[in-house]
CSV table of C-alpha atoms and ligand atoms in Angstrom, one decimal:
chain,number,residue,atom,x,y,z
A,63,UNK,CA,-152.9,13.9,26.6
A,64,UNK,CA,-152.0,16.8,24.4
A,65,UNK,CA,-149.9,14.1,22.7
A,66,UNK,CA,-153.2,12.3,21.7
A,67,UNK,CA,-155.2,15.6,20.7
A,68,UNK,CA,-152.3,16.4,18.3
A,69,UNK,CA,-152.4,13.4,16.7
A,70,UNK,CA,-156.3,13.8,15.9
A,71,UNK,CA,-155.6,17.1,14.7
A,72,UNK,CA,-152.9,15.7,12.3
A,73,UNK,CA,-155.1,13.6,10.8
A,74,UNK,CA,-157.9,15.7,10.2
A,75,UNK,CA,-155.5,18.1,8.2
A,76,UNK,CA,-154.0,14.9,6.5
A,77,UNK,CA,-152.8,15.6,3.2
A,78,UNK,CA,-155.3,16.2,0.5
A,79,UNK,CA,-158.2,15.6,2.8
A,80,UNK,CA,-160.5,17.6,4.2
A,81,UNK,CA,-163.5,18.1,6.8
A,82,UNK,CA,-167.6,17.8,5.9
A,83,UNK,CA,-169.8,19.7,7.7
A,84,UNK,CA,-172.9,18.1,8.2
A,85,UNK,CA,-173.9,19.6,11.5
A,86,UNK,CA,-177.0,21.4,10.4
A,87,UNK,CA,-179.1,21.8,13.3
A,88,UNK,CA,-183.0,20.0,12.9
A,89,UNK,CA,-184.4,24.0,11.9
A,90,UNK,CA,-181.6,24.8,9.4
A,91,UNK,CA,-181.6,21.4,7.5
A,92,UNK,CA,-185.4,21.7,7.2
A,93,UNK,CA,-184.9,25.2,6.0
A,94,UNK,CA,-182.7,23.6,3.2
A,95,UNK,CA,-184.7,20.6,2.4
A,96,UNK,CA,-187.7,22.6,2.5
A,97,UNK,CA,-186.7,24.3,-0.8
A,98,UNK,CA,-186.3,21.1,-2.6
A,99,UNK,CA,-189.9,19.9,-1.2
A,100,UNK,CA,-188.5,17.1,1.1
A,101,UNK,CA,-190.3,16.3,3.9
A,102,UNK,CA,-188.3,17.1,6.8
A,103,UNK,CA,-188.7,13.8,9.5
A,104,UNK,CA,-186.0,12.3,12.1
A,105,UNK,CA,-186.0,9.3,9.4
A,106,UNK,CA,-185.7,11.6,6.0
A,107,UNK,CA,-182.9,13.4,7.8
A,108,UNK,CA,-181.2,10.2,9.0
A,109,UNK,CA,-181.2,8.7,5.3
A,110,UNK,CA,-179.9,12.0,4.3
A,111,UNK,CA,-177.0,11.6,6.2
A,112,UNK,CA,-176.1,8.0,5.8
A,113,UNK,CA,-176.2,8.6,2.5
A,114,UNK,CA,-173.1,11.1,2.5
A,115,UNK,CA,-171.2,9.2,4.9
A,116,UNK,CA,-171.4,5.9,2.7
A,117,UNK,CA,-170.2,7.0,-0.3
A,118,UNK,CA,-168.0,4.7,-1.4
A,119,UNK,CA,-164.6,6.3,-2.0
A,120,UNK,CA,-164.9,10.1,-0.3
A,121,UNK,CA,-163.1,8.5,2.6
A,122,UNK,CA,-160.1,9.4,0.8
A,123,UNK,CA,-161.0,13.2,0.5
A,124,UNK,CA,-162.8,13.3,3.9
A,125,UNK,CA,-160.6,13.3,6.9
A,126,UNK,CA,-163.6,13.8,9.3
A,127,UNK,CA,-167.4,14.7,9.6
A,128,UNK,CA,-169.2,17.2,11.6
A,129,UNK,CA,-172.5,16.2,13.2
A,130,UNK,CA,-175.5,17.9,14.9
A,131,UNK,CA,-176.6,16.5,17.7
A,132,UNK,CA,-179.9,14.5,16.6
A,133,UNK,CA,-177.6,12.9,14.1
A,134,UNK,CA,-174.3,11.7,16.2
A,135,UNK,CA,-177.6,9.6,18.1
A,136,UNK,CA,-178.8,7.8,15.0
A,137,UNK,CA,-178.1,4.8,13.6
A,138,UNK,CA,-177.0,3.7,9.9
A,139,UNK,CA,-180.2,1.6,8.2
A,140,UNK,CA,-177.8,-1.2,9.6
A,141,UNK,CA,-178.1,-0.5,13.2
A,142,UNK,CA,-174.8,0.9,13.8
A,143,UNK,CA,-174.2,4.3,15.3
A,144,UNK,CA,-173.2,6.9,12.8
A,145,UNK,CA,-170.0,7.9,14.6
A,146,UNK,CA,-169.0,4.4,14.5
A,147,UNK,CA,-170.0,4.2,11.0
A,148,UNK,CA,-167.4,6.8,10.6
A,149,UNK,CA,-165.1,5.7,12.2
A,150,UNK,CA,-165.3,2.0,10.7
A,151,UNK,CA,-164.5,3.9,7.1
A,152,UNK,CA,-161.3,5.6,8.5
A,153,UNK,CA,-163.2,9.0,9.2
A,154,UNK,CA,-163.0,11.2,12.4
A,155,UNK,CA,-166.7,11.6,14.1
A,156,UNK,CA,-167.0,15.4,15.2
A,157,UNK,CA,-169.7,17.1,17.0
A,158,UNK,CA,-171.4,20.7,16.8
A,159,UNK,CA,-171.6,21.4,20.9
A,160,UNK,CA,-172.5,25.6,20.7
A,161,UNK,CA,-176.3,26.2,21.3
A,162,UNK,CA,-176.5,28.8,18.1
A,163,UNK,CA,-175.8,32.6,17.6
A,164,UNK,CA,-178.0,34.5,20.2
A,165,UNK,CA,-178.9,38.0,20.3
A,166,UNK,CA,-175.9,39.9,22.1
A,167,UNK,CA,-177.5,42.3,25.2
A,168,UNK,CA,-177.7,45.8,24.2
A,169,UNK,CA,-176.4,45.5,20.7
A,170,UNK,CA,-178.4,46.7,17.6
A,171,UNK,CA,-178.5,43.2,15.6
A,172,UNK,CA,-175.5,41.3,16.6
A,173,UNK,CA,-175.2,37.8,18.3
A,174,UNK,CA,-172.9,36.2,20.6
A,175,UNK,CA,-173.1,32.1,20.7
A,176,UNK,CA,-173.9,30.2,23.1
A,177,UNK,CA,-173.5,26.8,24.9
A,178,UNK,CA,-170.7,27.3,27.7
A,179,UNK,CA,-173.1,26.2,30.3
A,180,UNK,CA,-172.9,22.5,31.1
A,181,UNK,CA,-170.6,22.5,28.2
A,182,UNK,CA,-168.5,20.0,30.5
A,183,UNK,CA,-170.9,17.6,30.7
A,184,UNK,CA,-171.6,17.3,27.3
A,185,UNK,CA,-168.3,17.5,25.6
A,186,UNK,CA,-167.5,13.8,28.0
A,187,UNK,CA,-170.7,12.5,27.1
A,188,UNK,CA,-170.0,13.3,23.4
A,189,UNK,CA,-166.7,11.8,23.4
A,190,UNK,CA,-168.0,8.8,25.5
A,191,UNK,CA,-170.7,8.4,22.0
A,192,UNK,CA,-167.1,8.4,19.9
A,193,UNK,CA,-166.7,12.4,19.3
A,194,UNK,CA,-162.7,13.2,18.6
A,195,UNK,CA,-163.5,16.8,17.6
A,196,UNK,CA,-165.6,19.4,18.3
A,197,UNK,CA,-166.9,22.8,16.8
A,198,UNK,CA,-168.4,26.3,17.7
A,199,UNK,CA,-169.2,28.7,15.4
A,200,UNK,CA,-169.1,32.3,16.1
A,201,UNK,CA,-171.3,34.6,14.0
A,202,UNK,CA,-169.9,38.5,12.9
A,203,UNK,CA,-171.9,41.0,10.4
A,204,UNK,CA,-170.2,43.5,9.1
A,205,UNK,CA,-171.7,47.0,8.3
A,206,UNK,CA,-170.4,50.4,8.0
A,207,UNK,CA,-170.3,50.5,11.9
A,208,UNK,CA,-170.1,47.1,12.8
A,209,UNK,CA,-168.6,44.8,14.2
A,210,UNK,CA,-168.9,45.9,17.7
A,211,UNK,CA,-165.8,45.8,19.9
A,212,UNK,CA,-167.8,44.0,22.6
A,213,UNK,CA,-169.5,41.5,19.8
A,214,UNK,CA,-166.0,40.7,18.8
A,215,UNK,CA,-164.7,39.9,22.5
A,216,UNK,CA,-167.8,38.5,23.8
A,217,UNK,CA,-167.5,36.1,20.9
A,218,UNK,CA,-163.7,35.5,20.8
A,219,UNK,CA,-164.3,34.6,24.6
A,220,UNK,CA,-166.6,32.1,24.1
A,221,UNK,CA,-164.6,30.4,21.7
A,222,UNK,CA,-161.6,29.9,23.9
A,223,UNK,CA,-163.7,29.3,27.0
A,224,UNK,CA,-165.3,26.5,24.5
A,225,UNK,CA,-161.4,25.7,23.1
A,226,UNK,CA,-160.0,25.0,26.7
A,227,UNK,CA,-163.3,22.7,27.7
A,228,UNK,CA,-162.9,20.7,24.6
A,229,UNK,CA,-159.1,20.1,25.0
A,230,UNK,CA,-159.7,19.2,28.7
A,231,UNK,CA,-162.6,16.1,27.9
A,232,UNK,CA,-160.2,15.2,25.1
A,233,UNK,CA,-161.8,16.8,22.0
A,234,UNK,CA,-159.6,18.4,19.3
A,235,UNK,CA,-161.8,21.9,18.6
A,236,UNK,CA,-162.5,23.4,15.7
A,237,UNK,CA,-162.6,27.5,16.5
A,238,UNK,CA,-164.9,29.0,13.8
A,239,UNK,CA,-165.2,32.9,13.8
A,240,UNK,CA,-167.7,33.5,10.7
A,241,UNK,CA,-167.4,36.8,9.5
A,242,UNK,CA,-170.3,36.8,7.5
A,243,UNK,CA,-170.3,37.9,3.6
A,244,UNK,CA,-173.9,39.6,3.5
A,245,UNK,CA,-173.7,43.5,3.0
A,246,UNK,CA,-172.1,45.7,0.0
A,247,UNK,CA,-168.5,46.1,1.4
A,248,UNK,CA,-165.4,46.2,-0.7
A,249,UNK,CA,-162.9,42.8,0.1
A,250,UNK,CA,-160.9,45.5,2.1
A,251,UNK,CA,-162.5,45.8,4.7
A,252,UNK,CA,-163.6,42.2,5.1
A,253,UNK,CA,-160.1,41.8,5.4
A,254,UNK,CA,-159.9,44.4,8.1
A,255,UNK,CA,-162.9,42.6,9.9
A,256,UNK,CA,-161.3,39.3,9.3
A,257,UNK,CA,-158.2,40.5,11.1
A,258,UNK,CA,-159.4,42.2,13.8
A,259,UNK,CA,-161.5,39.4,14.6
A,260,UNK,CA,-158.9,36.7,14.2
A,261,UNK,CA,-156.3,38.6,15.9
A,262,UNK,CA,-159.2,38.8,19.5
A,263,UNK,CA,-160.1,35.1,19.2
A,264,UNK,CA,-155.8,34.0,19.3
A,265,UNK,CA,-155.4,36.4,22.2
A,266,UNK,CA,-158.4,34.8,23.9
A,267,UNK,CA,-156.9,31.4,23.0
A,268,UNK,CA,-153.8,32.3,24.8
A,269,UNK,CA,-155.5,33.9,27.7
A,270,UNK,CA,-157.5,31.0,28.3
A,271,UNK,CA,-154.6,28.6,28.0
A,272,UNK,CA,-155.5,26.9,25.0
A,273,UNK,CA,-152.5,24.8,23.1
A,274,UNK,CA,-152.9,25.8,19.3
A,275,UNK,CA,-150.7,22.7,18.4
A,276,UNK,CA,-154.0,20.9,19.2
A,277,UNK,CA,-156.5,23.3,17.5
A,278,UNK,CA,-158.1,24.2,14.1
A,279,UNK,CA,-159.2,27.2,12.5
A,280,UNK,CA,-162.1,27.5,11.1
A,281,UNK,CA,-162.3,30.9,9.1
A,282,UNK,CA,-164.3,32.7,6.3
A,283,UNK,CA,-162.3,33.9,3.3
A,284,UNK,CA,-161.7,37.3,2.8
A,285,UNK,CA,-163.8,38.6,0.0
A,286,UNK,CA,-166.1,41.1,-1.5
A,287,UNK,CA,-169.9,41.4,0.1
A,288,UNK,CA,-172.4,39.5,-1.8
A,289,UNK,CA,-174.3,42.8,-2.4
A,290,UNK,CA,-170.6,44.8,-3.2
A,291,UNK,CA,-170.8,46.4,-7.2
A,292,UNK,CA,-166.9,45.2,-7.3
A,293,UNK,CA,-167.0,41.7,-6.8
A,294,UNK,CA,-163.3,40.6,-6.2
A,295,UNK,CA,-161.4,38.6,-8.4
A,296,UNK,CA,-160.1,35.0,-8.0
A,297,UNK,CA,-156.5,36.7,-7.3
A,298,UNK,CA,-157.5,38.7,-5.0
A,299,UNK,CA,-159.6,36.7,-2.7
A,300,UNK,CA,-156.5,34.6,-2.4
A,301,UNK,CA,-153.6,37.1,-1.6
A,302,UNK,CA,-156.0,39.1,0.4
A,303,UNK,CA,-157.1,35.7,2.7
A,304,UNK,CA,-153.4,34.3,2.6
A,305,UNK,CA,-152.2,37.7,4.0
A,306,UNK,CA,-155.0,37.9,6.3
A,307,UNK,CA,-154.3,34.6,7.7
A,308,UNK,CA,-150.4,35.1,7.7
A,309,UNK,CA,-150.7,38.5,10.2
A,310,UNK,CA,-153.1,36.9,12.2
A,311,UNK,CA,-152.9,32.9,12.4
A,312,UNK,CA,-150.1,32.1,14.5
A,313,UNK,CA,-147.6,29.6,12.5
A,314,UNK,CA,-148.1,26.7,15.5
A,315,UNK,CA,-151.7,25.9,14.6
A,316,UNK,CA,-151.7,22.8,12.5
A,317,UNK,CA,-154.1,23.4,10.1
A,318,UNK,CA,-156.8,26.0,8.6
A,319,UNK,CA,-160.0,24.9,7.3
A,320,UNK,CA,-162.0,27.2,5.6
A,321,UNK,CA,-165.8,27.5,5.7
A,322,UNK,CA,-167.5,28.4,1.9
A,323,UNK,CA,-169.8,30.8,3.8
A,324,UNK,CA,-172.7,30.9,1.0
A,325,UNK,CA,-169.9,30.9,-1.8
A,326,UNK,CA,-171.2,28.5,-4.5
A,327,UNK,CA,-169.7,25.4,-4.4
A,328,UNK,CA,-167.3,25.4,-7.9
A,329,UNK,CA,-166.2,29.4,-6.5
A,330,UNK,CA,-165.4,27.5,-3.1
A,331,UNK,CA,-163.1,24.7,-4.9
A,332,UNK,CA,-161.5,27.8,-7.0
A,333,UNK,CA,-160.7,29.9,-3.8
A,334,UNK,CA,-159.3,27.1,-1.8
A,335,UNK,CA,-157.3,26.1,-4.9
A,336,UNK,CA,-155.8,29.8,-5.9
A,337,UNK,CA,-154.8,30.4,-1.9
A,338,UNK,CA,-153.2,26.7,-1.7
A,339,UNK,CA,-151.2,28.1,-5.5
A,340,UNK,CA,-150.0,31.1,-4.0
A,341,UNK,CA,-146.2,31.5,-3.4
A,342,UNK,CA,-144.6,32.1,-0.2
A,343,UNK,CA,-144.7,30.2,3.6
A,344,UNK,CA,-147.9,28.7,4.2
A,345,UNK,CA,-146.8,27.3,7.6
A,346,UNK,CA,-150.4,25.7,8.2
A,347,UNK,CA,-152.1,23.2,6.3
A,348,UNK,CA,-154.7,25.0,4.0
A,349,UNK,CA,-158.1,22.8,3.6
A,350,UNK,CA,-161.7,23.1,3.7
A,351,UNK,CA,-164.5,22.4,6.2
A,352,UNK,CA,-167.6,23.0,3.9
A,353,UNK,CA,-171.2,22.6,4.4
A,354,UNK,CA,-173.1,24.0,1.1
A,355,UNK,CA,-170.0,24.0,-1.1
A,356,UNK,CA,-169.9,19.9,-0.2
A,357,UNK,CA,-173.3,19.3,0.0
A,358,UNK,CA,-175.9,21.5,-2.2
A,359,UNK,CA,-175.2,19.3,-5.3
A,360,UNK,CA,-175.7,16.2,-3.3
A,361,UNK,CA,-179.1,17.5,-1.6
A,362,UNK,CA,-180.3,18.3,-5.4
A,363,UNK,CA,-179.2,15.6,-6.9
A,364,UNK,CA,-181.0,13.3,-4.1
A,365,UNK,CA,-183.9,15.4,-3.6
A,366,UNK,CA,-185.6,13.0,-1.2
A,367,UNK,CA,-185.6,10.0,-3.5
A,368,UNK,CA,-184.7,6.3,-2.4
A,369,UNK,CA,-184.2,5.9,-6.5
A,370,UNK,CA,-181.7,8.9,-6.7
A,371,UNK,CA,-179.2,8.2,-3.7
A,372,UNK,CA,-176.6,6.9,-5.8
A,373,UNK,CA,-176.7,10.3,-7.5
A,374,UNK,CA,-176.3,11.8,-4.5
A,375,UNK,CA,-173.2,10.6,-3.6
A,376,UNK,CA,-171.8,10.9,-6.7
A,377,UNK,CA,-172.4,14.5,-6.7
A,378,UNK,CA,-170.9,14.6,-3.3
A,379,UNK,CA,-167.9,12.5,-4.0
A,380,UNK,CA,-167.5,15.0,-6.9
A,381,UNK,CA,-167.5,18.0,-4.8
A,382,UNK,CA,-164.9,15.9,-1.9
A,383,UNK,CA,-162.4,14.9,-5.0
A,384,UNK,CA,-162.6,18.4,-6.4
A,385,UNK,CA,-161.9,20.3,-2.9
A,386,UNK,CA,-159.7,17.5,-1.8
A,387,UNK,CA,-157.7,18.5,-5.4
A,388,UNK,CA,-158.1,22.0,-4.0
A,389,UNK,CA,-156.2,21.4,-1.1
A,390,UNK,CA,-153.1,20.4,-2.8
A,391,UNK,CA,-153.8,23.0,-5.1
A,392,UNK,CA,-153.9,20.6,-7.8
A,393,UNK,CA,-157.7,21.2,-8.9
A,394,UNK,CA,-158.3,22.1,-12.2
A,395,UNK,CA,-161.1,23.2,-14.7
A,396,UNK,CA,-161.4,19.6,-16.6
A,397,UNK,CA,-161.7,17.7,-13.2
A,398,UNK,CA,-165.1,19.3,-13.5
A,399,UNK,CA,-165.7,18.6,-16.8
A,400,UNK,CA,-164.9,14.6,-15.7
A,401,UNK,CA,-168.4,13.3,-15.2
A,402,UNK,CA,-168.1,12.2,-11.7
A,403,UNK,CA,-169.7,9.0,-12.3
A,404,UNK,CA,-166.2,8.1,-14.3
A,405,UNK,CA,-164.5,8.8,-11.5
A,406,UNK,CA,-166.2,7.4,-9.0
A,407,UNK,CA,-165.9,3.9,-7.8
A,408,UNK,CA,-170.2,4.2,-6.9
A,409,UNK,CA,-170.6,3.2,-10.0
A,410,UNK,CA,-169.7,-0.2,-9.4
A,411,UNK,CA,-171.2,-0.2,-6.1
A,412,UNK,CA,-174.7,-0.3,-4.6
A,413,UNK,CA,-175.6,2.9,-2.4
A,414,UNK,CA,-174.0,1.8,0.3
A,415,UNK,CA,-172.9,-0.8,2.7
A,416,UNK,CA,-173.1,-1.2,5.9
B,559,5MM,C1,-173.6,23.2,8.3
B,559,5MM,O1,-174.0,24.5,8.8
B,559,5MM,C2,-173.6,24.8,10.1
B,559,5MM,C3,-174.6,25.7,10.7
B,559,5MM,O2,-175.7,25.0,11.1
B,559,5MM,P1,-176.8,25.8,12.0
B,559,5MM,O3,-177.0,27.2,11.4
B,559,5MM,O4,-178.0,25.0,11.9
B,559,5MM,O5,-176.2,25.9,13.4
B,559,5MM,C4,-172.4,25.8,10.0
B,559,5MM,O6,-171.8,26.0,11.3
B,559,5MM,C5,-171.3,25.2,9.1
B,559,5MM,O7,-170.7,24.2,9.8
B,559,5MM,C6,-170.3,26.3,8.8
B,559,5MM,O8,-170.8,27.5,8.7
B,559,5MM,C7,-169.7,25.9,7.4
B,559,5MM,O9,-170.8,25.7,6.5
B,559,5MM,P2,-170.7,26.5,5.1
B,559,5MM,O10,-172.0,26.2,4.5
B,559,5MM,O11,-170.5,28.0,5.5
B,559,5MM,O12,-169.5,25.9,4.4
């Protein structure tokens, strides 16, 4: 079994490929298209979808795809189901199973995440609707007093409970502790958070009995608060997250995949490139698991238009090539500068096709 699990997790951290996370719950992605004034329906966020999981070519930067719930039971304008859809263009279907960041009991402000009830249940119905991975996302604030000792270990507890469930109904998981860049602290102690909180979620892996050769990491980069009057440099995001991860990411998981956490999406690409640059033993595979960073160009670029979905996935197959780049550490300053229409093979292609 663990034999099988490994092998998923292999491919998602294939080489020069990395993971889109398009699991936006219903309120979230209606939060975001709500900005752009697009009408927020099942059908609007369906074609939304489909539209980034056709592009023609991203396969080959996208290892696997993250899905909310409403989406992984929709079907492509073709009638197939998405997670087949996926699956049919060589990428891994994946599944958001936590119910959300929930007020924590007797705390002032933080959250714990839920979802461990009937978790079960779910993960085997997920994997019976072609689910080979799974995530939970774990929310941390930082302030002058905080985080919590009991929000970190409630948290870190969740995620293994969630890690062990997954690995039992045959679902790689994703663990994602998001320590959470809002607030005016200096990079050092995000780093200090970052640690602390990594080094509670591996001892609740190994407590719960989780095998790390069959897990992903899901982190936050260690930088600056967005609010901080010293915003850190390119350099020092990367040494500081590399020797973050390198204390407290034990060398037998396969493979890290950042989150961009509200970084823009070319700062994002930069990061992952300068930490994937930096000398020394790197004995995980360092890629990405964006959200915004992959998609905010694509939403714009779209903006609820039948007419403008080829633009939308060529600004998403911009932002894949670039990040995919990124994860070799091979990205560079003219890639940008490459119109991505030259790049991309959309352009001799219709939007999709099914
Ligand atoms: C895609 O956004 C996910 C959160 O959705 P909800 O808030 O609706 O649950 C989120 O978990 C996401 O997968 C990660 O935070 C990574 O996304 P970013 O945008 O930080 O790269």
């Amino acid at each position: 079994m663990n034999q099988h699990l490994e092998s998923v997790t292999a491919a998602l951290v294939d080489g020069g490929k990395g993971i889109l996370a398009a699991d936006e719950t219903v309120p979230t992605l209606t939060k975001r298209f709500d900005t752009l004034g697009i009408q927020s329906t099942e059908e609007s966020r369906r074609t939304y979808r489909e539209m980034l999981f056709s592009a023609a070519g991203a396969a080959a930067f996208i290892s696997g795809v993250i899905m909310a719930d409403e989406t992984i039971r929709q079907k492509s304008s073709g009638g197939m189901p998405l997670a087949e859809f996926l699956l049919n263009q060589g990428i891994l279907p994946g599944i958001k199973v936590d119910t959300g960041a929930k007020p924590l009991a007797g705390s002032s402000g933080e959250s714990v995440t839920e979802g461990l009830d009937g978790l079960r249940d779910r993960l085997s119905a997920y994997h019976d609707m072609g689910a080979r991975f799974a995530k939970w996302r774990a929310v941390i604030a930082i302030t002058d007093t905080l985080p919590s000792p009991a929000c970190v270990s409630a948290n870190a507890h969740a995620l293994a409970r969630y890690a062990a469930l997954c690995q039992e109904q045959h679902l790689v998981p994703i663990v994602e502790p998001e320590v959470l860049m809002n607030g005016s602290h200096a990079i050092g102690r995000c780093e200090e958070v970052t640690g602390a909180v990594l080094h509670s979620v591996f001892r609740a892996l190994f407590e719960q009995g989780v095998s790390l050769e069959a897990t992903l990491l899901k982190p936050n980069m260690v930088v600056a608060g967005a609010e901080c009057p010293h915003p850190a440099t390119v350099q020092e995001v990367a040494t500081a997250t590399l020797r973050c991860l390198r204390r407290h990411a034990p060398a037998a998981v396969p493979g890290i995949v950042f989150l961009s956490g509200g970084q823009d999406d070319r700062m994002a690409t930069t990061h992952l490139n300068a930490i994937n640059r930096l000398p020394g033993s790197k004995p995980w595979t360092i890629s990405f698991s964006y959200g915004r960073a992959l998609q905010d160009a694509a939403l714009e670029a779209w903006h609820g238009r039948n007419e403008n979905l080829k633009a939308g996935q060529q600004a998403f197959y911009h932002r894949a090539r670039c990040n995919a780049a990124a994860s070799l550490g091979n990205y560079t300053d003219e890639m940008e500068a490459e119109a991505a229409d030259a790049a991309s093979p959309l352009h001799r292609q219709g939007w999709h096709d099914d």
